[in-house]
Short mmCIF file of C-alpha atoms in Angstrom, two decimals:
data_model
loop_
_atom_site.label_atom_id
_atom_site.label_comp_id
_atom_site.label_asym_id
_atom_site.label_seq_id
_atom_site.Cartn_x
_atom_site.Cartn_y
_atom_site.Cartn_z
CA UNK A 1 -22.72 -4.50 34.24
CA UNK A 2 -22.15 -0.86 35.10
CA UNK A 3 -18.50 -0.66 33.99
CA UNK A 4 -17.33 2.24 31.83
CA UNK A 5 -15.06 -0.19 29.95
CA UNK A 6 -15.76 -3.84 29.13
CA UNK A 7 -15.32 -6.16 26.17
CA UNK A 8 -16.91 -9.44 25.14
CA UNK A 9 -13.70 -10.47 23.32
CA UNK A 10 -10.37 -8.71 23.96
CA UNK A 11 -7.16 -9.56 22.08
CA UNK A 12 -3.95 -7.66 22.90
CA UNK A 13 -0.46 -8.20 21.43
CA UNK A 14 -1.45 -11.53 19.84
CA UNK A 15 -1.01 -12.80 16.29
CA UNK A 16 -2.50 -15.38 13.94
CA UNK A 17 -6.03 -15.19 15.36
CA UNK A 18 -9.36 -16.00 13.71
CA UNK A 19 -12.69 -15.03 15.24
CA UNK A 20 -15.53 -16.54 13.22
CA UNK A 21 -19.14 -17.58 13.32
CA UNK A 22 -21.95 -16.93 15.73
CA UNK A 23 -23.30 -13.83 17.37
CA UNK A 24 -22.13 -11.34 19.97
CA UNK A 25 -24.97 -9.47 21.63
CA UNK A 26 -23.96 -6.73 24.03
CA UNK A 27 -25.91 -5.42 26.97
CA UNK A 28 -26.71 -1.86 25.88
CA UNK A 29 -30.40 -2.35 26.72
CA UNK A 30 -29.60 -3.65 30.21
CA UNK A 31 -26.44 -1.66 31.00
CA UNK A 32 -26.61 -0.55 34.63
CA UNK A 33 -24.35 2.50 34.34
CA UNK A 34 -24.86 5.75 32.51
CA UNK A 35 -21.23 6.73 31.83
CA UNK A 36 -18.50 5.40 29.57
CA UNK A 37 -18.52 4.46 25.93
CA UNK A 38 -16.23 1.46 25.76
CA UNK A 39 -18.43 -1.61 26.09
CA UNK A 40 -17.18 -3.25 22.88
CA UNK A 41 -18.06 -6.53 21.21
CA UNK A 42 -14.52 -7.23 19.92
CA UNK A 43 -11.43 -5.19 20.82
CA UNK A 44 -8.05 -5.67 19.15
CA UNK A 45 -5.02 -3.88 20.63
CA UNK A 46 -1.67 -4.29 18.91
CA UNK A 47 -2.83 -7.56 17.32
CA UNK A 48 -1.52 -8.82 13.98
CA UNK A 49 -2.70 -11.23 11.32
CA UNK A 50 -6.29 -11.30 12.61
CA UNK A 51 -9.40 -12.37 10.72
CA UNK A 52 -12.91 -11.57 11.96
CA UNK A 53 -15.55 -13.19 9.77
CA UNK A 54 -19.09 -14.55 9.54
CA UNK A 55 -20.38 -12.96 12.74
CA UNK A 56 -23.20 -10.67 13.93
CA UNK A 57 -22.24 -8.08 16.56
CA UNK A 58 -25.10 -6.04 18.00
CA UNK A 59 -26.33 -4.01 20.96
CA UNK A 60 -22.93 -3.16 22.43
CA UNK A 61 -22.63 -0.27 24.93
CA UNK A 62 -19.71 1.05 22.82
CA UNK A 63 -18.45 -0.24 19.43
CA UNK A 64 -19.18 -3.48 17.65
CA UNK A 65 -15.49 -3.76 16.73
CA UNK A 66 -12.67 -1.53 17.98
CA UNK A 67 -9.06 -1.86 16.84
CA UNK A 68 -6.03 0.20 17.67
CA UNK A 69 -2.72 0.28 19.44
CA UNK A 70 -1.71 -1.59 22.55
CA UNK A 71 -0.80 1.24 24.87
CA UNK A 72 2.67 1.39 26.38
CA UNK A 73 3.05 -0.49 29.64
CA UNK A 74 6.27 -0.90 31.58
CA UNK A 75 8.95 -1.83 29.06
CA UNK A 76 6.49 -2.60 26.23
CA UNK A 77 6.18 0.14 23.58
CA UNK A 78 2.97 1.16 21.85
CA UNK A 79 2.08 -1.38 19.12
CA UNK A 80 -0.40 -0.89 16.25
CA UNK A 81 -2.75 -3.52 14.84
CA UNK A 82 -1.42 -4.95 11.59
CA UNK A 83 -2.92 -7.11 8.81
CA UNK A 84 -6.54 -7.31 9.95
CA UNK A 85 -9.35 -8.70 7.75
CA UNK A 86 -13.03 -8.15 8.54
CA UNK A 87 -15.28 -10.17 6.23
CA UNK A 88 -19.00 -10.94 6.15
CA UNK A 89 -19.63 -9.20 9.47
CA UNK A 90 -22.75 -7.30 10.51
CA UNK A 91 -22.35 -4.64 13.21
CA UNK A 92 -25.80 -3.27 13.98
CA UNK A 93 -27.55 -1.31 16.73
CA UNK A 94 -24.37 -0.54 18.67
CA UNK A 95 -24.29 2.60 20.81
CA UNK A 96 -21.08 4.45 19.78
CA UNK A 97 -19.70 3.03 16.47
CA UNK A 98 -20.26 0.03 14.26
CA UNK A 99 -16.48 -0.22 13.95
CA UNK A 100 -13.59 2.01 15.02
CA UNK A 101 -10.18 1.76 13.36
CA UNK A 102 -7.46 3.55 15.28
CA UNK A 103 -3.74 2.96 14.95
CA UNK A 104 -3.72 0.12 12.43
CA UNK A 105 -1.92 -0.87 9.25
CA UNK A 106 -3.19 -3.01 6.36
CA UNK A 107 -6.86 -3.39 7.28
CA UNK A 108 -9.28 -4.87 4.76
CA UNK A 109 -13.03 -4.72 5.41
CA UNK A 110 -15.32 -6.30 2.83
CA UNK A 111 -18.76 -7.82 2.27
CA UNK A 112 -19.99 -6.43 5.61
CA UNK A 113 -22.77 -4.26 7.06
CA UNK A 114 -22.52 -1.39 9.54
CA UNK A 115 -25.96 -0.07 10.44
CA UNK A 116 -28.27 1.53 13.00
CA UNK A 117 -25.48 2.88 15.22
CA UNK A 118 -27.14 5.28 17.66
CA UNK A 119 -27.03 6.68 21.16
CA UNK A 120 -23.63 8.36 21.52
CA UNK A 121 -21.56 10.58 19.23
CA UNK A 122 -19.95 10.22 16.83
CA UNK A 123 -22.37 7.36 16.00
CA UNK A 124 -20.68 6.34 12.73
CA UNK A 125 -21.01 3.10 10.83
CA UNK A 126 -17.20 3.06 10.47
CA UNK A 127 -14.87 5.61 12.08
CA UNK A 128 -11.23 5.62 10.97
CA UNK A 129 -9.76 7.87 13.63
CA UNK A 130 -6.42 7.18 15.31
CA UNK A 131 -6.29 8.56 18.85
CA UNK A 132 -4.54 11.92 18.72
CA UNK A 133 -2.93 11.33 22.13
CA UNK A 134 -0.91 8.32 20.93
CA UNK A 135 1.66 7.99 18.15
CA UNK A 136 0.72 6.28 14.92
CA UNK A 137 -1.67 6.46 12.04
CA UNK A 138 -4.23 4.38 10.22
CA UNK A 139 -2.57 3.33 6.97
CA UNK A 140 -3.68 1.21 4.04
CA UNK A 141 -7.32 0.73 5.04
CA UNK A 142 -9.55 -0.71 2.31
CA UNK A 143 -13.34 -0.85 2.66
CA UNK A 144 -15.02 -2.73 -0.18
CA UNK A 145 -18.52 -3.95 -1.04
CA UNK A 146 -20.03 -2.92 2.30
CA UNK A 147 -23.48 -1.62 3.20
CA UNK A 148 -23.35 1.32 5.60
CA UNK A 149 -26.77 2.73 6.48
CA UNK A 150 -29.09 4.28 9.07
CA UNK A 151 -26.30 5.40 11.40
CA UNK A 152 -26.83 8.40 13.70
CA UNK A 153 -23.55 9.99 12.55
CA UNK A 154 -21.55 9.64 9.34
CA UNK A 155 -21.68 6.44 7.36
CA UNK A 156 -17.89 6.42 7.17
CA UNK A 157 -15.71 9.00 8.88
CA UNK A 158 -12.05 9.30 7.87
CA UNK A 159 -10.41 11.62 10.36
CA UNK A 160 -6.93 12.91 11.19
CA UNK A 161 -3.75 10.85 10.77
CA UNK A 162 -5.07 8.51 8.05
CA UNK A 163 -3.08 7.55 4.95
CA UNK A 164 -3.97 5.32 2.01
CA UNK A 165 -7.68 4.84 2.71
CA UNK A 166 -9.70 3.30 -0.14
CA UNK A 167 -13.49 3.02 -0.11
CA UNK A 168 -14.92 1.22 -3.13
CA UNK A 169 -18.14 -0.48 -4.28
CA UNK A 170 -19.96 0.39 -1.03
CA UNK A 171 -23.58 1.42 -0.59
CA UNK A 172 -23.63 4.31 1.88
CA UNK A 173 -27.08 5.80 2.53
CA UNK A 174 -29.51 7.24 5.07
CA UNK A 175 -26.87 8.24 7.61
CA UNK A 176 -27.34 11.31 9.80
CA UNK A 177 -23.85 12.83 9.77
#
């Protein structure tokens, strides 16, 4: 497609969801447009009690995984993601980020790989960066036993409005940031 914004899987304001097994391969090599950065493999917006596990996500025009708030619409207020687990996932060769964590609370990422992100800044393996234009923070994010390598930008970027981030037992190497 040529869309600036598209997702393979999109989950907004849902709870008790598991996404597991298989492979998501984006269309970065065949994308018809030249603008935009939001062609994500999996997008979570204001979702709670979500598990993403045992899956390969590659070649997305934007991020492999993107999570953050559901933006206000009509009478619905902004709503952060809450209680998200990412386990045994490989996000590789995506264009913008391996994974972006925006407004989210209680996120655990473990036994996963984020590699070979390239093509568009910031180009991080994992970027914990709540949108500055919306209320909320990223709180209680734990990244454990992950391999983060060969990304164009930082291996892991922890940016403004983050609280309680723990990174432990990870191998972070050969990143360009």
